[in-house]
Short mmCIF file of C-alpha atoms in Angstrom, two decimals:
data_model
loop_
_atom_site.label_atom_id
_atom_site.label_comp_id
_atom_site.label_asym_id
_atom_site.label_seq_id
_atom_site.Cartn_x
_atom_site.Cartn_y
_atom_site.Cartn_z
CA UNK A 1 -1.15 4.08 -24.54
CA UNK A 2 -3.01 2.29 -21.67
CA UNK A 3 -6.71 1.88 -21.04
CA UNK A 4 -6.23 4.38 -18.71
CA UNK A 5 -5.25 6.91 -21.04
CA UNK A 6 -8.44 6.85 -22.98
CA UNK A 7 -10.81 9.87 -21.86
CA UNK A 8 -14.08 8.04 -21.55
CA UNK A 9 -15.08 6.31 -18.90
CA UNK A 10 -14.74 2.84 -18.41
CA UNK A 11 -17.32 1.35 -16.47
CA UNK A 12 -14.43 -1.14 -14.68
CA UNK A 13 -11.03 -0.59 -13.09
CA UNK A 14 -8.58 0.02 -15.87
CA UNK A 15 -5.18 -1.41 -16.10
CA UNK A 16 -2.49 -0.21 -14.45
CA UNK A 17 0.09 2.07 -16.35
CA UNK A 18 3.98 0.87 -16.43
CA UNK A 19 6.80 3.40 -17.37
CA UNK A 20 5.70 4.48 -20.64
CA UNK A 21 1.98 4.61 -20.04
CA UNK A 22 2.65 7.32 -17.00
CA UNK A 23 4.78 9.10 -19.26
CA UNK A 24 2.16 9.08 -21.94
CA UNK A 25 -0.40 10.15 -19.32
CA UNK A 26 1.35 12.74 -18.31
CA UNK A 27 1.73 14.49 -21.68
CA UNK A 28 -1.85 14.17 -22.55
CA UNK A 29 -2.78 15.78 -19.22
CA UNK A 30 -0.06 18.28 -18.29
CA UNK A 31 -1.72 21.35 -19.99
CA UNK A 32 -5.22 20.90 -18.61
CA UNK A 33 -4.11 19.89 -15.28
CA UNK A 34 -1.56 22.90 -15.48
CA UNK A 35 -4.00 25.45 -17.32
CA UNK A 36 -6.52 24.24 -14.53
CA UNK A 37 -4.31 24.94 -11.44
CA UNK A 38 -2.95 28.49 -12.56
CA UNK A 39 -6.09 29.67 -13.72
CA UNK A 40 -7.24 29.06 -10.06
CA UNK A 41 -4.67 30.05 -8.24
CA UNK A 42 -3.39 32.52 -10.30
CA UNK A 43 0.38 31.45 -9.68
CA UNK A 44 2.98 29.94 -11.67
CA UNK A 45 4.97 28.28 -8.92
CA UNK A 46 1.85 27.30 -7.42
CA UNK A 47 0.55 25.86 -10.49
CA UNK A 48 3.67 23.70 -11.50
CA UNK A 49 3.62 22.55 -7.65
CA UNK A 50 0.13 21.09 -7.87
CA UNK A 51 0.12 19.88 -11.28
CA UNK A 52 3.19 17.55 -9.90
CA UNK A 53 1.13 16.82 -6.74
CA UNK A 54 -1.33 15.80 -9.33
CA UNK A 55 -0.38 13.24 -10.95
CA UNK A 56 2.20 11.65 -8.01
CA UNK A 57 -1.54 11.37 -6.56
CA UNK A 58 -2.74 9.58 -9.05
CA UNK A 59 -0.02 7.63 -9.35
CA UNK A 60 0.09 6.70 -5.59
CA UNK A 61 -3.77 6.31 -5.72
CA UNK A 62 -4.03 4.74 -8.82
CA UNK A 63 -5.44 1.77 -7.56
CA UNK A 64 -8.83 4.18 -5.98
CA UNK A 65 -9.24 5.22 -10.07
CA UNK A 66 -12.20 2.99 -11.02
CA UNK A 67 -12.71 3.93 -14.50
CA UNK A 68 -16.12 5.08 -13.37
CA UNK A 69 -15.32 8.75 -14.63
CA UNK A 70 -12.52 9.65 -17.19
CA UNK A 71 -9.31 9.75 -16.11
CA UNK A 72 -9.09 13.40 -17.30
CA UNK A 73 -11.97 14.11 -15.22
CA UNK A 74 -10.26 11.84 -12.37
CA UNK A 75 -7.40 14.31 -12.88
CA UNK A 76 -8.73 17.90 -12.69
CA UNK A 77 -11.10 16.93 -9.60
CA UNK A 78 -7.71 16.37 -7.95
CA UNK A 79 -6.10 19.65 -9.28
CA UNK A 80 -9.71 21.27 -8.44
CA UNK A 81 -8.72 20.32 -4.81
CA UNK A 82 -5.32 20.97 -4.19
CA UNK A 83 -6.19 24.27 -5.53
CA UNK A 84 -8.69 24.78 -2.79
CA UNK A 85 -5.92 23.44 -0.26
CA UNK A 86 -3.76 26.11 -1.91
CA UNK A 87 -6.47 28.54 -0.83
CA UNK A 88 -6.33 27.54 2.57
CA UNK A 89 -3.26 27.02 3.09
CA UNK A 90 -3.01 31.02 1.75
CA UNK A 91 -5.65 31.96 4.13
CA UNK A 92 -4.37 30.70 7.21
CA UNK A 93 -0.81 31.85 7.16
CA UNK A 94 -2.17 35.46 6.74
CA UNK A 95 -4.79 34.14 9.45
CA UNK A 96 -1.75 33.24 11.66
CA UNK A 97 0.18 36.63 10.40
CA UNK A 98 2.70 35.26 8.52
CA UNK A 99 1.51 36.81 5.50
CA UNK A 100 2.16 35.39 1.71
CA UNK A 101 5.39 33.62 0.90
CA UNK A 102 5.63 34.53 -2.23
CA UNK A 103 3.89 37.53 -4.09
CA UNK A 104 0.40 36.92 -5.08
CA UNK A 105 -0.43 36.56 -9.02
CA UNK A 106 3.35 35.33 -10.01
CA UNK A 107 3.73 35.73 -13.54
CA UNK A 108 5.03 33.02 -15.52
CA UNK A 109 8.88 33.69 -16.56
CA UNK A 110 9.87 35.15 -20.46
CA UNK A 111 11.25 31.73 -20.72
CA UNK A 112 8.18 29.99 -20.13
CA UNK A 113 6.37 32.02 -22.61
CA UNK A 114 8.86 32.13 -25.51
CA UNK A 115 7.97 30.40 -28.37
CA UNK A 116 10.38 27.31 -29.38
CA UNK A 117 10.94 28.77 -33.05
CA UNK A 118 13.51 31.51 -32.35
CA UNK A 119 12.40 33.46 -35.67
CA UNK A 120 9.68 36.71 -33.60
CA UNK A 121 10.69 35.77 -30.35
CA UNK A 122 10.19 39.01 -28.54
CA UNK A 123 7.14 40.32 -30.48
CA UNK A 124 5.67 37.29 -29.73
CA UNK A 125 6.46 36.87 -26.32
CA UNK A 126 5.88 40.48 -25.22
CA UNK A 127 1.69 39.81 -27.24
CA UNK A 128 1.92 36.28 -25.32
CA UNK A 129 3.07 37.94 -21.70
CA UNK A 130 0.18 40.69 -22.28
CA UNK A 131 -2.42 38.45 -22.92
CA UNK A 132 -1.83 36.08 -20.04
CA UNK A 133 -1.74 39.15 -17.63
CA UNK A 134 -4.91 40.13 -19.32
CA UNK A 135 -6.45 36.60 -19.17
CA UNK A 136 -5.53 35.76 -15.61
CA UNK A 137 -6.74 38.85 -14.07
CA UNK A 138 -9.86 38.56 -15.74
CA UNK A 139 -10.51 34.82 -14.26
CA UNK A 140 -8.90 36.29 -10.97
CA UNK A 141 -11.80 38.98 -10.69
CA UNK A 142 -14.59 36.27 -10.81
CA UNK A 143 -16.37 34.85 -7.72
CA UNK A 144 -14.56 31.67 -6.81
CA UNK A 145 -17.35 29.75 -8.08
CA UNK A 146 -17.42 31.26 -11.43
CA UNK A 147 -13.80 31.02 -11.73
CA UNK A 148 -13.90 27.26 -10.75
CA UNK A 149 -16.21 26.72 -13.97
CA UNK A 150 -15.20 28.88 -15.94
CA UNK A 151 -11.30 26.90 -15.39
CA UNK A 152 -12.88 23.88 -15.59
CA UNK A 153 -15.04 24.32 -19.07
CA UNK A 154 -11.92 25.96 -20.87
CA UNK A 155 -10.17 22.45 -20.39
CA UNK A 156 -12.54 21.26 -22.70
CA UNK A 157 -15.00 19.78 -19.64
CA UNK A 158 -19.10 19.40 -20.26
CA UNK A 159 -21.20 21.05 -17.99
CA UNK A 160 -22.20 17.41 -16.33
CA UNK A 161 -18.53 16.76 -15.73
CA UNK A 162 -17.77 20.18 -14.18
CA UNK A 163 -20.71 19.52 -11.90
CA UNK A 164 -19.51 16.27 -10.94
CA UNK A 165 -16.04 17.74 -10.28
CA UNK A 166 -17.14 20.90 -8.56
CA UNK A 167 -20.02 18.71 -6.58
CA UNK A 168 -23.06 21.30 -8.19
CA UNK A 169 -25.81 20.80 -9.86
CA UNK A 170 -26.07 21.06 -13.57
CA UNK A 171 -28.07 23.84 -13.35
CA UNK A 172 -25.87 25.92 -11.18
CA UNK A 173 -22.84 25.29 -13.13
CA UNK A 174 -24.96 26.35 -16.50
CA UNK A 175 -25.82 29.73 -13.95
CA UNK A 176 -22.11 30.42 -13.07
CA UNK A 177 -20.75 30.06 -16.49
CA UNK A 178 -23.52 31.93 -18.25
CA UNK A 179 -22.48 34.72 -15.39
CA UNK A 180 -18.60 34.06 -16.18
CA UNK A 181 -18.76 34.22 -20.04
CA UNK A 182 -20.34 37.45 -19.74
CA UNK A 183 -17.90 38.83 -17.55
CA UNK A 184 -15.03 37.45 -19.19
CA UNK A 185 -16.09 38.71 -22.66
CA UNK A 186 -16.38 42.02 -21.43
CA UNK A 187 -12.97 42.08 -19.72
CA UNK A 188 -11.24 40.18 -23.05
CA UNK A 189 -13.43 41.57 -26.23
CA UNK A 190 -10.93 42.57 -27.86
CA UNK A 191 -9.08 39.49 -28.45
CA UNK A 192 -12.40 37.71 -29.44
CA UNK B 1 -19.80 35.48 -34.79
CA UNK B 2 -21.77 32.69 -34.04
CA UNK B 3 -22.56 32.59 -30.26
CA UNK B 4 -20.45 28.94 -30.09
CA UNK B 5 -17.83 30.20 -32.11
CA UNK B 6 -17.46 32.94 -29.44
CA UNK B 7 -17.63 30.91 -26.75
CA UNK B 8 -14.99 28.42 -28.28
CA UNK B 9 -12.46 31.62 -28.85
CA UNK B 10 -13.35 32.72 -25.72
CA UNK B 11 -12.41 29.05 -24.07
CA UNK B 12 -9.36 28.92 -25.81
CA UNK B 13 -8.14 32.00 -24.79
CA UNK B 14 -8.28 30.91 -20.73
CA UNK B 15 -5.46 27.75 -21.67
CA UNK B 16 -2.26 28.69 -20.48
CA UNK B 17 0.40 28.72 -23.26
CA UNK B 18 3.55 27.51 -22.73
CA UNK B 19 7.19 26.58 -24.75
CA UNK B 20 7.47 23.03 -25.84
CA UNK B 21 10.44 23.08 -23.56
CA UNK B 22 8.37 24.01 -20.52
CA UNK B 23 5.78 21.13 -20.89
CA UNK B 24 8.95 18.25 -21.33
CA UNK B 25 10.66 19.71 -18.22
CA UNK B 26 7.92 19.68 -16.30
CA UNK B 27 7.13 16.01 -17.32
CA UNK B 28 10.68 15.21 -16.63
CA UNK B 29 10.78 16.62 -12.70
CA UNK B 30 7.12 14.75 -12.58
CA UNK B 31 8.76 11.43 -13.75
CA UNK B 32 11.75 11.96 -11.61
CA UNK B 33 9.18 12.39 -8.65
CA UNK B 34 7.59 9.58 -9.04
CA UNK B 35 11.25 7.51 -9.26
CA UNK B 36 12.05 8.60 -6.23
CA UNK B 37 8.13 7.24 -4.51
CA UNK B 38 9.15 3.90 -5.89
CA UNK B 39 12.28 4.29 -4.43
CA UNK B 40 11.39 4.76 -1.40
CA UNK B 41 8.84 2.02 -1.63
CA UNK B 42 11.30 -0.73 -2.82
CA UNK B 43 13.02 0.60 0.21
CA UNK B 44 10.61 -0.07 2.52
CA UNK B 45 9.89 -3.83 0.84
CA UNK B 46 13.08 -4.66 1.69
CA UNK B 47 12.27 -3.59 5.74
CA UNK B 48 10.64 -7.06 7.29
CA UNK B 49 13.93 -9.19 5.52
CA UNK B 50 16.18 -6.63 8.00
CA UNK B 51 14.07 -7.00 10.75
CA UNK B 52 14.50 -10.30 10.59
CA UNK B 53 18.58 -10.44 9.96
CA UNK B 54 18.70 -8.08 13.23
CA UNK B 55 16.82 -10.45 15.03
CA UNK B 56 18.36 -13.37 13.83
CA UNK B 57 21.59 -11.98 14.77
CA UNK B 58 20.57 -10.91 18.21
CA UNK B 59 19.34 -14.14 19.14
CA UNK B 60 22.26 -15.92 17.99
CA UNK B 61 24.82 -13.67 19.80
CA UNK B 62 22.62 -12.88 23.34
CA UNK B 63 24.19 -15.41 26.10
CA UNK B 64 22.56 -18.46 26.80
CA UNK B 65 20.18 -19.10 30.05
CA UNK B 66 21.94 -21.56 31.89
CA UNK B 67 19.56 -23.94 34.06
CA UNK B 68 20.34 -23.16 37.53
CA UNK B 69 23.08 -24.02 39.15
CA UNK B 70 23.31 -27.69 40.93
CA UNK B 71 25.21 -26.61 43.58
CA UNK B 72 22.99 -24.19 45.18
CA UNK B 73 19.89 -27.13 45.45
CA UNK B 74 22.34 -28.86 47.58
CA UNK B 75 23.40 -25.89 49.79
CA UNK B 76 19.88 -25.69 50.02
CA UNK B 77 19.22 -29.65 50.82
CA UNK B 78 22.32 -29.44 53.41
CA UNK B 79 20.86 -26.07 55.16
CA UNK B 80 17.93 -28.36 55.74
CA UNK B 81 20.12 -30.62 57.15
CA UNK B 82 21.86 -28.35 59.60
CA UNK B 83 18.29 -27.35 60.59
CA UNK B 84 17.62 -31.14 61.55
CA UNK B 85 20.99 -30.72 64.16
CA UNK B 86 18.50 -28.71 66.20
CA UNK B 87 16.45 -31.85 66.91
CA UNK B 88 19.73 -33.86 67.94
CA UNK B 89 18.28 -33.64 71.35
CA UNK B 90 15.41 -36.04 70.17
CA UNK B 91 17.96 -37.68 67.77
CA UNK B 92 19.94 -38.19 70.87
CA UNK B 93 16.73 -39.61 73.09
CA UNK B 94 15.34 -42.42 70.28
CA UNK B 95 17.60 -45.44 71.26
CA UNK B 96 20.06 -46.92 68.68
CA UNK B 97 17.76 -50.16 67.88
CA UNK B 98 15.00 -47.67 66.55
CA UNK B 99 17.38 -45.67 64.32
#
């Protein structure tokens, strides 16, 4: 893989990616850019939509990417605000009465959740479907701003990344997640 | 539990899960995506050479200017003339010597 690939930062504009470093971009990213978007918009559709905006961003912007954060930070910021365009683009068709397009809080298909190894398959993806209902409308039930952080840091993100992402201070992302966690382990304890 | 294993548990439960199938076709449509971009860009590189066939083709087939025409400076030059026919009275009055 590319420079660009690595998830520190570099300091200097990386290289760009040909063919085979997108591709290998792409499958380092896909599930936190993907995790990212449907935790915050609570949406399948929506949240294969963006993560393809995503990364065709990037891609067409790619030249903008300085190395000055990682590019998984570089990444999620951009999910982080197509997300929020998501949100307003929801807002202002019901502001304009045209109400949602398509019903809020679409679950992810059977198919999507069904484990590759055949051997289980409904057990597991009837536990699997349960516990993403569970999950998502526990995230969904946060103030925005505790959902935003609490999105971000299960993606693996420091509080001084979040921050930068989010544009907070430290200390108020440390406040919403300390706020979220508690929440959150209250609505899942029993899977912890 | 430890407090951080809690919080790890608790951070790994918010990742969405998905088949392996899922994550390749959604790399494939974001691949297929971005083909089409480039596409479109090598598309538009190849706009300023077709601007300049079109033009090149227009300029050889639009008629030619011709310089104006010859004979209308001497209709011109001979309506001058006729003008002069007014002053054959004077013409007329300077005697032959003189002219």
């Amino acid at each position: 893989m590319s420079e660009i690939g690595t998830d520190e930062p570099q300091g200097h504009a990386p290289p760009e990616p040909d063919e085979t470093g997108f591709s290998g971009i792409i499958e380092e990213h896909q599930r936190h850019v993907y995790s990212l978007a449907l935790r915050l918009t609570g949406n399948a559709a929506a949240a294969d939509d963006i993560t393809q905006e995503t990364f065709i961003s990037a891609w067409k912007h790619r030249k903008g990417f300085r190395g000055e954060s990682s590019l998984k930070t570089w990444l999620l910021r951009i999910a982080a605000n197509k997300a929020r365009s998501y949100w307003r683009w929801k807002k202002l068709r019901a502001w304009v009465g045209l109400g949602p397009r398509e019903p809020d809080g679409e679950a992810p298909s059977l198919e999507e959740l069904l484990p590759d190894d055949p051997a289980g398959r409904p057990e597991q993806a009837a536990a699997a479907a349960e516990l993403e209902r569970r999950v998502q409308a526990a995230i969904s039930a946060l103030p925005r701003c505790q959902g935003e952080v609490a999105a971000l840091r299960a993606q693996g993100v420091k509080v001084a990344e979040v921050a930068e992402i989010l544009g907070m201070a430290e200390g108020t992302v440390k406040a919403h997640w300390f706020e979220a966690r508690k929440k959150l382990e209250t609505a899942l304890g029993e899977y912890l | 539990m430890k407090d951080e294993d809690k919080e790890d548990r608790l951070l790994s439960l918010l990742a969405a899960r998905r088949s392996d199938a899922f994550w390749a076709g959604q790399k494939a449509r974001i691949m297929a995506a971005r083909s089409e971009i480039r596409g479109i860009a090598r598309a538009w590189l190849l706009a300023p050479a077709a601007i300049a066939l079109v033009m090149a083709f227009a300029l050889t087939r639009a008629p030619r200017h011709e310089p104006a025409a010859e004979p209308q400076a001497v209709t011109v030059a001979f309506l001058e003339n006729l003008d002069m026919l007014d002053d054959m009275d004077v013409l007329e009055a300077v005697p032959e010597e003189e002219l």
